[in-house]
Amino acid sequence: MKSCVLMAHVPDTASVIKVPGASNRIDETDIKWIVSPYDEYALEEAIRLKEARGGAVTVLTYGPERAQQGLRECLARGADAAVHVKGGDGTFGDALAIARVLAAAIRKVGPFDIFFAGIKGVGSDNSLVGAMVAELLDIPHVTGVVKLEIGDGKLTAHREIEGGTEVVEAPAPCVVTAHKGLNEPRYPSLKGIMASKKVTIQTFAVADLGLDEGALAAAEATCRWKALELPPAKSGGTVLKGDEDPAGAARELARLLREQAKAI
Amino acid sequence: MAGILVFIEQRNGNLRKASLEALSEAKRLASGAGLAVNAVLVGHGIGTKAAELGKYGAGKVFVADEEKLARYSTEGYAAAVRAAVEKSSPVALFMAATALGRDLSGRVAARLGWGCLADVVRVQVEGGAVVATRPVYSGKALATADGAGKPVVVTLRPNVFPAGIGEGKAEVEALPQVAGDIRAVVREILAKEGGELDVAEADVIVSGGRGIKGPENFALIRDLAKLLGAAVGASRAVVDAGWIDHAHQVGQTGKVVSPSLYIACGISGAIQHLAGMSSSKLIVAINKDPEAPIFKVADYGIVGDLFQVVPPLIEEIKKLKAEV
């Protein structure tokens, strides 16, 4: 099966986030960029599918020059081909604009039998692009998948819902967004790293896909970050010492929760 | 009149609390901005529930009631919601950021050609357009965004907005048959064992981390949770160690929660955990390490050994509860 993995290259989740005064974007100076953690589950599932059934794995991203590092990492983990649509500055944070670009790229380099993405790209934390790409390609999708079985032309996916699991059956092609629990992603092997260096990443400008990135970022935009701020720092919590008299501290905590916070 | 349309989620005919919160918030915004509030309810055999939504502020409720819609499907529900959007031409479509809402919102937004403001914690109307604030970068920043001059889908984080009940009966309008071919079909729903309360829906959560030392000690966490009517949460470390199922995990790779009370026992408060719970209304931390980051977000805390603190805490709470 030919599979396509949608990858987002995002700030490391351990990064310190700084916002320059009156800006709608973070300060990128000291940011380390990584493959979005959920996309690792997506990629791993595609590679396992290839190992079990044959086929090939293509990784697709839309982003600035640095996103190539993310593609190289995916190649090192076992993807066969990588496609980079360069750009994304003006369309930042606009999930539908991103999905429009990805769908156009898929039409250009596809067809594929199945698509994988992470349940969300950490950072903008939208959880939207996978479903949007599916809608634009007019194929079904299943989000937040923790278990997947692929049969002849159809798949069965388990997705977590509140209080249980939904078992969803869908025909291929389909977009599957991966949640934690789907698999344990592998690390790149030395052999994989060496082999990945020989792969030529296919690159496109947005214009090569028949889209106008300027228009996507302006007249056709559907979401705009107007402001970005750091959350108000929390301070003044009441911390009790429980080393010497744990029972006393517990009694005091229960009293505070009852009388002051009115929480119990 | 332009307005806000609210998608109301039901499960087995029961209206979801998070949807009523979204509807109540729409009503609060609309009253100030001169907007109408309508709702759309989708399912099968659910018509009698529709008029009830008037109590939460819905003027009109569009109902898609079909056998094909008895179980959730993205495609069936998307068709129904679009039909309601076409009838009411809203400036915004609200839904709860539940598992269903998160699945549905992207498809509906793309179908309408609208943007989506996901998992918002604050929402307002400015000049007739909806503007919302949402945590980004794992809760390390807050982005305020809008639909770039177009209508927009907004998903509201559960447990953040109060559900306000009042008087009123909504006008009900049946939608014509909308569900076409549904490709992705829910074959079955596997309920979690023992009907445990899910962290994503709970008003109180008691969580355990590495400090509980072993899976058997979740019994202590469960005891406190049971006393408070709380759900049991967990940090990534203990889920990865296999001490408890992933469904309990709170954090970036687990569930994002905003309960009224969150009690973290033996959880240091790694950024990945804080991302999932720092919007809780009241945070209590019990941890041996006074430098643990969890104390930075805690409203109340005890620096101490949880095995010596939690048992007397359970006894004290029992006493207080007995006083009433």
Coordinates of C-alpha atoms in Angstrom, one line a residue:
Chain A
M1 CA 0.0 0.0 0.0
K2 CA 1.1 3.5 -0.7
S3 CA 0.8 5.7 2.3
C4 CA 1.3 9.4 2.9
V5 CA 2.2 10.8 6.2
L6 CA 1.4 14.5 6.9
M7 CA 4.1 15.9 9.1
A8 CA 4.2 19.2 11.1
H9 CA 7.6 20.5 12.1
V10 CA 7.0 22.2 15.5
P11 CA 8.8 23.7 18.5
D12 CA 10.2 21.1 20.9
T13 CA 7.6 20.7 23.6
A14 CA 10.3 21.4 26.2
S15 CA 11.1 24.8 24.6
V16 CA 10.7 28.0 26.6
I17 CA 8.1 30.1 24.8
K18 CA 8.8 33.8 24.6
V19 CA 6.5 36.3 23.0
P20 CA 8.1 39.6 21.8
G21 CA 6.0 42.5 23.0
A22 CA 2.8 43.1 21.0
S23 CA 3.4 40.3 18.6
N24 CA 1.2 37.5 17.4
R25 CA 4.1 35.0 17.0
I26 CA 6.6 33.5 19.3
D27 CA 10.3 34.5 19.4
E28 CA 11.9 31.7 17.4
T29 CA 15.5 32.5 18.4
D30 CA 16.3 29.7 20.8
I31 CA 13.7 27.2 19.6
K32 CA 14.6 23.7 18.8
W33 CA 12.4 22.2 16.1
I34 CA 11.1 18.7 16.1
V35 CA 8.7 16.4 14.2
S36 CA 5.4 16.8 16.1
P37 CA 5.2 14.0 18.6
Y38 CA 1.9 12.7 17.3
D39 CA 3.3 12.6 13.8
E40 CA 5.8 10.1 15.1
Y41 CA 3.0 7.7 15.8
A42 CA 1.5 8.4 12.4
L43 CA 4.9 7.7 10.7
E44 CA 5.5 4.5 12.7
E45 CA 2.1 3.1 11.7
A46 CA 2.8 3.8 8.0
I47 CA 6.2 2.1 8.3
R48 CA 4.8 -0.9 10.0
L49 CA 2.1 -1.1 7.3
K50 CA 4.8 -1.1 4.7
E51 CA 6.8 -3.8 6.5
A52 CA 3.8 -6.0 6.7
R53 CA 2.3 -5.4 3.3
G54 CA 4.9 -3.8 1.1
G55 CA 4.4 -0.5 -0.6
A56 CA 6.0 2.8 0.2
V57 CA 5.8 5.7 2.7
T58 CA 5.9 9.3 1.5
V59 CA 6.1 12.1 4.1
L60 CA 4.6 15.4 3.2
T61 CA 5.1 18.8 4.9
Y62 CA 4.3 22.4 4.3
G63 CA 6.6 24.8 6.0
P64 CA 9.8 26.9 5.8
E65 CA 13.2 25.7 4.8
R66 CA 14.0 24.2 8.3
A67 CA 11.1 21.7 7.9
Q68 CA 13.5 19.7 5.6
Q69 CA 15.3 18.6 8.8
G70 CA 12.0 17.0 10.0
L71 CA 11.6 15.3 6.6
R72 CA 15.2 13.9 6.8
E73 CA 14.4 12.6 10.3
C74 CA 11.3 10.8 8.9
L75 CA 13.4 9.3 6.1
A76 CA 15.9 8.1 8.7
R77 CA 13.2 6.4 10.6
G78 CA 12.1 4.5 7.4
A79 CA 10.1 6.7 5.1
D80 CA 10.9 6.2 1.4
A81 CA 10.2 9.6 -0.1
A82 CA 9.7 13.1 1.1
V83 CA 7.8 16.1 -0.3
H84 CA 8.3 19.6 0.9
V85 CA 5.9 22.5 0.0
K86 CA 7.9 25.5 0.9
G87 CA 6.2 28.5 2.6
G88 CA 3.7 28.8 5.3
D89 CA 4.7 32.1 6.9
G90 CA 1.6 34.0 5.8
T91 CA -0.8 31.1 6.4
F92 CA 0.6 30.4 9.9
G93 CA -2.1 29.1 12.3
D94 CA -4.8 28.9 9.5
A95 CA -5.6 25.1 9.5
L96 CA -7.8 25.3 6.4
A97 CA -5.2 27.2 4.4
I98 CA -2.6 24.5 5.4
A99 CA -5.1 21.8 4.5
R100 CA -5.7 23.4 1.1
V101 CA -2.0 23.4 0.3
L102 CA -1.5 19.8 1.5
A103 CA -4.5 18.6 -0.4
A104 CA -3.2 20.3 -3.6
A105 CA 0.2 18.6 -3.0
I106 CA -1.5 15.2 -2.6
R107 CA -3.3 15.7 -5.9
K108 CA 0.0 16.4 -7.5
V109 CA 2.2 13.6 -6.1
G110 CA -0.6 11.0 -5.3
P111 CA -2.6 8.9 -5.4
F112 CA -2.2 7.1 -2.1
D113 CA -4.1 4.3 -0.5
I114 CA -4.0 5.7 3.0
F115 CA -3.1 8.9 4.8
F116 CA -1.7 9.3 8.3
A117 CA -1.3 12.4 10.5
G118 CA -0.9 13.1 14.2
I119 CA -4.1 13.9 16.1
K120 CA -2.7 17.4 16.4
G121 CA 0.4 19.4 15.6
V122 CA 1.7 20.5 18.9
G123 CA 2.2 24.3 19.1
S124 CA -0.9 25.6 17.3
D125 CA -2.7 22.6 18.9
N126 CA -5.6 22.7 16.4
S127 CA -6.5 19.0 15.8
L128 CA -8.0 20.1 12.5
V129 CA -5.7 19.5 9.5
G130 CA -6.3 15.7 9.1
A131 CA -10.0 16.0 8.9
M132 CA -9.8 19.1 6.7
V133 CA -7.6 17.4 4.2
A134 CA -10.0 14.4 4.2
E135 CA -12.9 16.7 3.4
L136 CA -11.0 18.5 0.6
L137 CA -10.1 15.1 -0.9
D138 CA -13.6 13.8 -0.4
I139 CA -12.5 10.8 1.6
P140 CA -13.5 9.6 5.1
H141 CA -11.3 10.2 8.2
V142 CA -11.0 8.7 11.7
T143 CA -9.4 10.9 14.4
G144 CA -7.5 10.0 17.5
V145 CA -6.8 6.3 16.6
V146 CA -5.2 4.1 19.2
K147 CA -5.6 0.8 17.3
L148 CA -5.7 0.1 13.6
E149 CA -6.3 -3.0 11.5
I150 CA -6.1 -2.8 7.8
G151 CA -8.0 -5.3 5.6
D152 CA -8.7 -5.5 1.9
G153 CA -9.6 -2.0 0.9
K154 CA -11.0 -1.1 4.3
L155 CA -9.8 -0.5 7.8
T156 CA -11.0 -0.8 11.3
A157 CA -9.9 1.8 13.8
H158 CA -10.4 2.2 17.5
R159 CA -10.7 5.8 18.7
E160 CA -10.9 6.9 22.3
I161 CA -14.0 8.8 23.3
E162 CA -15.1 9.8 26.8
G163 CA -15.8 6.7 28.8
G164 CA -14.9 4.2 26.1
T165 CA -13.8 3.4 22.6
E166 CA -15.5 3.7 19.2
V167 CA -14.8 1.0 16.7
V168 CA -15.0 2.7 13.3
E169 CA -14.9 0.9 9.9
A170 CA -14.0 2.9 6.8
P171 CA -13.0 2.2 3.2
A172 CA -9.6 3.2 1.9
P173 CA -8.4 5.7 1.0
C174 CA -9.0 7.3 4.4
V175 CA -7.2 9.8 6.7
V176 CA -6.2 8.3 10.0
T177 CA -5.0 10.6 12.8
A178 CA -2.8 8.9 15.3
H179 CA -3.1 9.2 19.1
K180 CA -0.7 8.0 21.8
G181 CA -1.1 4.3 22.3
L182 CA -1.3 3.4 18.6
N183 CA 2.3 2.1 18.6
E184 CA 5.8 2.8 20.0
P185 CA 7.7 4.8 17.5
R186 CA 11.2 3.6 16.7
Y187 CA 14.4 5.7 16.7
P188 CA 16.3 6.3 13.5
S189 CA 19.0 3.7 12.9
L190 CA 22.4 4.5 11.7
K191 CA 21.7 2.7 8.5
G192 CA 18.5 4.7 8.1
I193 CA 20.3 7.9 8.7
M194 CA 22.9 7.1 6.1
A195 CA 20.3 6.0 3.6
S196 CA 18.2 9.0 4.2
K197 CA 21.0 11.3 3.1
K198 CA 20.8 9.9 -0.4
V199 CA 17.1 10.6 -0.9
T200 CA 16.2 13.7 -2.9
I201 CA 13.4 15.6 -1.3
Q202 CA 10.9 16.7 -3.8
T203 CA 10.2 20.4 -3.3
F204 CA 7.4 22.6 -4.5
A205 CA 6.4 26.3 -4.2
V206 CA 2.8 26.8 -3.4
A207 CA 2.4 28.4 -6.8
D208 CA 3.5 25.1 -8.4
L209 CA 0.4 23.5 -7.0
G210 CA -1.9 26.0 -8.7
L211 CA -2.5 28.0 -5.5
D212 CA -1.8 31.6 -4.6
E213 CA -0.2 31.7 -1.2
G214 CA -0.7 35.5 -1.0
A215 CA -4.4 35.0 -1.5
L216 CA -4.5 32.1 1.0
A217 CA -3.0 34.4 3.6
A218 CA -5.3 37.3 2.8
A219 CA -8.6 37.3 0.9
E220 CA -9.0 33.5 1.3
A221 CA -7.7 33.4 4.9
T222 CA -10.0 31.7 7.4
C223 CA -8.2 32.2 10.7
R224 CA -5.9 34.9 12.0
W225 CA -4.0 35.1 15.2
K226 CA -4.5 38.6 16.4
A227 CA -2.5 38.5 19.6
L228 CA -0.3 36.1 21.5
E229 CA 0.3 36.5 25.3
L230 CA 1.8 34.4 28.0
P231 CA -0.7 33.1 30.5
P232 CA -0.9 35.1 33.7
A233 CA 1.7 33.7 36.2
K234 CA 0.0 31.9 39.1
S235 CA 1.4 32.9 42.5
G236 CA 0.5 33.0 46.1
G237 CA -0.5 29.3 46.4
T238 CA -0.6 28.1 50.0
V239 CA 2.0 25.4 50.5
L240 CA 1.9 23.5 53.8
K241 CA 4.8 21.6 55.3
G242 CA 3.9 17.9 55.8
D243 CA 7.2 16.4 56.8
E244 CA 6.9 16.5 60.5
D245 CA 3.1 16.4 61.0
P246 CA 1.5 15.0 57.9
A247 CA -1.8 14.4 59.6
G248 CA -1.9 18.0 60.8
A249 CA -1.1 19.3 57.3
A250 CA -3.8 17.0 55.9
R251 CA -6.3 18.4 58.5
E252 CA -5.3 22.0 57.6
L253 CA -5.6 21.3 53.9
A254 CA -9.1 19.7 54.3
R255 CA -10.1 22.8 56.3
L256 CA -8.8 25.2 53.7
L257 CA -10.5 23.3 50.9
R258 CA -13.7 23.4 52.8
E259 CA -13.8 26.9 54.3
Q260 CA -11.6 29.0 52.0
A261 CA -11.9 27.4 48.6
K262 CA -15.3 25.9 49.2
A263 CA -14.2 23.0 47.0
I264 CA -15.3 20.0 49.1
Chain B
M1 CA -31.2 38.0 12.2
A2 CA -27.6 36.9 12.2
G3 CA -26.7 34.7 15.1
I4 CA -24.7 31.9 16.6
L5 CA -25.6 28.3 15.9
V6 CA -24.7 25.7 18.5
F7 CA -24.3 22.1 17.7
I8 CA -25.7 20.0 20.6
E9 CA -24.2 16.7 21.3
Q10 CA -26.3 13.9 22.7
R11 CA -25.4 10.4 23.8
N12 CA -28.2 7.8 24.0
G13 CA -30.6 10.7 24.0
N14 CA -28.9 12.5 26.9
L15 CA -27.7 16.1 26.2
R16 CA -24.0 16.5 26.9
K17 CA -23.2 19.0 29.6
A18 CA -20.3 20.4 27.6
S19 CA -22.8 21.3 24.8
L20 CA -25.1 23.0 27.3
E21 CA -22.1 25.0 28.4
A22 CA -21.4 26.1 24.8
L23 CA -25.1 27.0 24.3
S24 CA -25.2 29.0 27.6
E25 CA -22.0 30.9 26.5
A26 CA -23.5 31.6 23.1
K27 CA -26.6 33.0 24.8
R28 CA -24.5 35.3 27.1
L29 CA -22.5 36.6 24.1
A30 CA -25.6 37.0 21.9
S31 CA -27.6 39.0 24.5
G32 CA -24.9 41.7 24.5
A33 CA -24.4 41.7 20.7
G34 CA -27.9 41.5 19.5
L35 CA -27.5 38.1 17.9
A36 CA -29.9 35.2 17.7
V37 CA -29.0 31.8 19.2
N38 CA -30.1 28.7 17.5
A39 CA -29.2 25.1 18.0
V40 CA -28.9 21.9 16.0
L41 CA -29.5 18.5 17.5
V42 CA -28.7 15.3 15.5
G43 CA -29.6 11.7 16.2
H44 CA -32.5 9.3 16.1
G45 CA -35.5 9.4 18.4
I46 CA -34.2 12.6 20.1
G47 CA -36.9 15.0 19.1
T48 CA -38.4 15.4 22.5
K49 CA -35.2 16.8 23.9
A50 CA -35.1 19.7 21.4
A51 CA -37.6 22.0 23.1
E52 CA -35.7 21.7 26.4
L53 CA -32.8 23.6 24.9
G54 CA -34.9 26.8 25.2
K55 CA -34.0 26.7 28.9
Y56 CA -30.4 27.2 27.9
G57 CA -31.1 30.0 25.5
A58 CA -31.9 28.5 22.1
G59 CA -34.5 30.3 20.1
K60 CA -34.9 27.7 17.5
V61 CA -33.6 24.1 17.4
F62 CA -33.0 22.4 14.1
V63 CA -33.5 18.6 14.5
A64 CA -32.0 16.0 12.2
D65 CA -33.7 12.8 13.3
E66 CA -32.9 9.8 11.1
E67 CA -32.2 6.1 11.6
K68 CA -28.9 6.6 9.8
L69 CA -27.9 9.2 12.4
A70 CA -28.6 7.0 15.4
R71 CA -24.9 6.5 15.9
Y72 CA -22.3 9.2 15.4
S73 CA -20.6 9.4 12.0
T74 CA -18.5 12.4 10.9
E75 CA -20.1 12.4 7.5
G76 CA -23.8 12.0 8.6
Y77 CA -23.4 14.7 11.3
A78 CA -21.5 17.0 9.1
A79 CA -24.4 16.9 6.5
A80 CA -26.9 17.7 9.3
V81 CA -24.9 20.5 10.7
R82 CA -24.4 22.0 7.3
A83 CA -28.1 21.9 6.6
A84 CA -28.7 23.9 9.8
V85 CA -26.0 26.4 8.9
E86 CA -27.7 26.9 5.5
K87 CA -31.0 27.6 7.2
S88 CA -29.7 30.0 9.8
S89 CA -26.7 31.7 8.2
P90 CA -24.9 32.2 11.5
V91 CA -21.7 34.3 12.1
A92 CA -20.4 31.4 14.2
L93 CA -21.0 27.7 14.8
F94 CA -20.2 26.6 18.4
M95 CA -19.6 23.1 19.6
A96 CA -18.1 21.5 22.6
A97 CA -14.4 20.4 22.2
T98 CA -15.3 16.8 23.2
A99 CA -13.9 13.8 21.3
L100 CA -16.9 14.1 19.0
G101 CA -16.6 17.9 18.6
R102 CA -12.9 17.6 17.8
D103 CA -13.6 15.0 15.2
L104 CA -16.5 16.8 13.6
S105 CA -15.3 20.4 13.7
G106 CA -12.5 20.1 11.1
R107 CA -14.7 18.4 8.5
V108 CA -17.6 20.8 9.0
A109 CA -15.3 23.9 8.8
A110 CA -13.6 22.6 5.6
R111 CA -17.0 21.9 4.1
L112 CA -18.2 25.4 4.8
G113 CA -14.9 27.0 3.8
W114 CA -14.6 28.5 7.3
G115 CA -11.8 28.5 9.8
C116 CA -12.0 26.9 13.2
L117 CA -10.9 28.2 16.6
A118 CA -10.3 25.0 18.5
D119 CA -10.5 24.3 22.2
V120 CA -11.1 27.9 23.3
V121 CA -11.3 29.1 26.9
R122 CA -12.6 32.6 26.3
V123 CA -14.8 34.0 23.6
Q124 CA -16.3 37.4 22.8
V125 CA -18.0 39.3 20.0
E126 CA -16.2 42.3 18.5
G127 CA -17.9 44.3 15.8
G128 CA -20.3 41.4 15.0
A129 CA -17.4 38.8 14.7
V130 CA -16.5 36.1 17.2
V131 CA -13.0 36.4 18.7
A132 CA -11.7 33.7 20.9
T133 CA -8.7 32.9 23.1
R134 CA -7.1 29.5 23.2
P135 CA -4.1 27.8 24.8
V136 CA -1.3 27.1 22.4
Y137 CA 2.3 25.7 22.7
S138 CA 1.1 23.2 25.4
G139 CA -0.6 26.0 27.4
K140 CA 2.6 28.0 27.5
A141 CA 0.9 30.8 25.6
L142 CA -2.6 32.1 24.8
A143 CA -3.5 33.0 21.2
T144 CA -6.5 35.3 20.5
A145 CA -7.8 34.6 17.0
D146 CA -10.7 35.2 14.7
G147 CA -12.1 34.0 11.4
A148 CA -10.3 36.5 9.3
G149 CA -13.5 38.3 8.4
K150 CA -15.5 35.2 7.7
P151 CA -17.9 33.1 9.9
V152 CA -16.0 30.6 12.0
V153 CA -16.4 27.3 13.8
V154 CA -15.5 27.6 17.5
T155 CA -15.0 24.5 19.8
L156 CA -15.3 25.4 23.5
R157 CA -13.2 23.5 26.1
P158 CA -15.5 21.5 28.4
N159 CA -15.8 22.6 32.1
V160 CA -14.6 26.1 31.4
F161 CA -17.9 27.9 30.7
P162 CA -20.8 27.7 33.1
A163 CA -24.1 26.2 31.9
G164 CA -26.8 28.6 32.9
I165 CA -30.4 27.3 33.1
G166 CA -33.3 29.6 32.8
E167 CA -36.9 29.5 31.4
G168 CA -38.0 29.2 27.9
K169 CA -39.1 26.8 25.2
A170 CA -37.4 26.6 21.9
E171 CA -39.2 26.5 18.6
V172 CA -38.4 23.2 16.9
E173 CA -37.8 22.8 13.1
A174 CA -37.2 19.4 11.6
L175 CA -34.5 19.3 9.0
P176 CA -35.2 17.4 5.8
Q177 CA -33.5 14.0 5.4
V178 CA -29.8 14.9 5.1
A179 CA -27.7 11.8 5.6
G180 CA -26.3 10.5 2.4
D181 CA -23.7 7.8 2.0
I182 CA -21.8 7.4 5.2
R183 CA -18.4 5.8 4.5
A184 CA -16.8 5.8 8.0
V185 CA -19.2 3.9 10.2
V186 CA -19.1 3.3 14.0
R187 CA -19.6 -0.5 14.3
E188 CA -19.6 -0.6 18.1
I189 CA -18.8 1.3 21.2
L190 CA -16.8 -0.5 23.8
A191 CA -17.6 1.0 27.2
K192 CA -14.8 1.3 29.7
E193 CA -14.8 -1.4 32.4
G194 CA -16.8 -0.7 35.5
G195 CA -18.3 2.5 34.0
E196 CA -15.5 4.6 35.5
L197 CA -15.9 8.3 35.3
D198 CA -13.7 9.7 32.5
V199 CA -11.2 12.5 33.3
A200 CA -12.4 14.5 30.3
E201 CA -15.8 14.8 31.8
A202 CA -15.1 14.9 35.5
D203 CA -15.6 17.9 37.7
V204 CA -13.1 16.7 40.2
I205 CA -10.0 14.7 39.4
V206 CA -7.5 12.9 41.6
S207 CA -4.3 12.0 39.8
G208 CA -1.4 9.8 40.7
G209 CA 2.2 10.1 39.4
R210 CA 5.5 8.3 39.9
G211 CA 5.4 9.2 43.6
I212 CA 2.8 6.5 44.2
K213 CA 5.6 4.0 43.6
G214 CA 3.7 1.1 42.1
P215 CA 0.4 0.3 40.3
E216 CA -1.1 -1.3 43.5
N217 CA -1.0 2.1 45.2
F218 CA -3.6 3.5 42.8
A219 CA -5.9 2.0 45.4
L220 CA -5.1 5.0 47.6
I221 CA -5.8 7.4 44.7
R222 CA -9.0 5.6 43.9
D223 CA -10.1 5.8 47.6
L224 CA -9.7 9.6 47.6
A225 CA -11.3 9.9 44.2
K226 CA -14.3 7.8 45.3
L227 CA -14.8 10.0 48.4
L228 CA -14.9 13.1 46.2
G229 CA -16.9 11.6 43.3
A230 CA -13.8 12.2 41.2
A231 CA -12.2 10.6 38.2
V232 CA -8.8 9.0 38.5
G233 CA -6.1 10.7 36.5
A234 CA -2.5 9.8 35.9
S235 CA 0.8 11.3 34.6
R236 CA 2.5 10.1 31.5
A237 CA 5.3 8.4 33.5
V238 CA 2.9 6.0 35.1
V239 CA 1.0 5.3 32.0
D240 CA 4.2 4.6 30.1
A241 CA 5.2 2.3 32.9
G242 CA 2.0 0.4 32.4
W243 CA 0.6 1.1 35.9
I244 CA -2.7 2.4 34.5
D245 CA -4.5 2.6 31.1
H246 CA -3.8 5.6 28.8
A247 CA -7.4 6.7 29.0
H248 CA -6.5 8.1 32.5
Q249 CA -3.6 10.1 31.2
V250 CA -3.8 13.9 31.7
G251 CA -1.4 16.0 29.7
Q252 CA -0.1 16.8 26.3
T253 CA -0.2 13.2 25.0
G254 CA -3.3 12.4 27.1
K255 CA -6.4 14.5 27.9
V256 CA -6.7 18.2 28.5
V257 CA -8.9 18.8 31.5
S258 CA -10.4 21.8 33.3
P259 CA -12.1 20.4 36.4
S260 CA -13.2 22.5 39.4
L261 CA -10.7 20.7 41.5
Y262 CA -7.6 18.8 40.5
I263 CA -5.6 17.0 43.1
A264 CA -2.1 15.9 42.0
C265 CA -0.5 13.2 44.2
G266 CA 3.1 12.4 43.6
I267 CA 3.2 14.3 40.3
S268 CA 6.2 16.5 39.8
G269 CA 4.5 18.6 37.2
A270 CA 6.5 18.2 34.0
I271 CA 5.5 20.6 31.3
Q272 CA 3.7 17.8 29.4
H273 CA 1.5 17.3 32.5
L274 CA 0.9 21.0 33.1
A275 CA -0.2 21.3 29.5
G276 CA -3.2 19.1 30.3
M277 CA -4.4 20.5 33.6
S278 CA -3.2 24.0 34.3
S279 CA -6.5 25.5 33.3
S280 CA -8.2 23.6 36.2
K281 CA -10.0 26.0 38.5
L282 CA -8.4 24.8 41.7
I283 CA -5.2 22.8 41.9
V284 CA -4.0 20.9 44.9
A285 CA -0.5 19.3 44.9
I286 CA 0.9 16.7 47.3
N287 CA 4.6 16.0 46.6
K288 CA 7.7 15.2 48.6
D289 CA 9.9 17.6 46.6
P290 CA 9.4 21.3 47.5
E291 CA 11.0 22.3 44.2
A292 CA 8.5 20.3 42.1
P293 CA 7.1 22.5 39.3
I294 CA 3.6 21.4 40.2
F295 CA 3.7 23.7 43.2
K296 CA 4.1 26.7 40.9
V297 CA 0.6 26.2 39.5
A298 CA -1.0 24.9 42.8
D299 CA -3.4 26.9 44.8
Y300 CA -2.8 24.6 47.8
G301 CA -0.1 22.1 48.4
I302 CA 1.5 19.9 51.0
V303 CA 5.2 19.1 50.8
G304 CA 5.3 15.7 52.2
D305 CA 5.1 11.9 51.7
L306 CA 1.8 11.2 50.0
F307 CA 1.5 7.9 51.8
Q308 CA 1.5 9.8 55.1
V309 CA -0.7 12.7 53.9
V310 CA -3.4 11.1 51.8
P311 CA -4.8 8.6 54.3
P312 CA -5.3 11.3 57.0
L313 CA -6.7 13.6 54.3
I314 CA -9.3 11.0 53.4
E315 CA -10.2 10.7 57.1
E316 CA -10.5 14.5 57.5
I317 CA -12.6 14.9 54.4
K318 CA -14.9 12.1 55.6
K319 CA -15.3 14.0 58.9
L320 CA -16.1 17.2 57.2
K321 CA -18.6 15.5 54.9
A322 CA -20.2 13.9 57.9
E323 CA -20.8 17.3 59.5
V324 CA -23.3 18.4 56.9

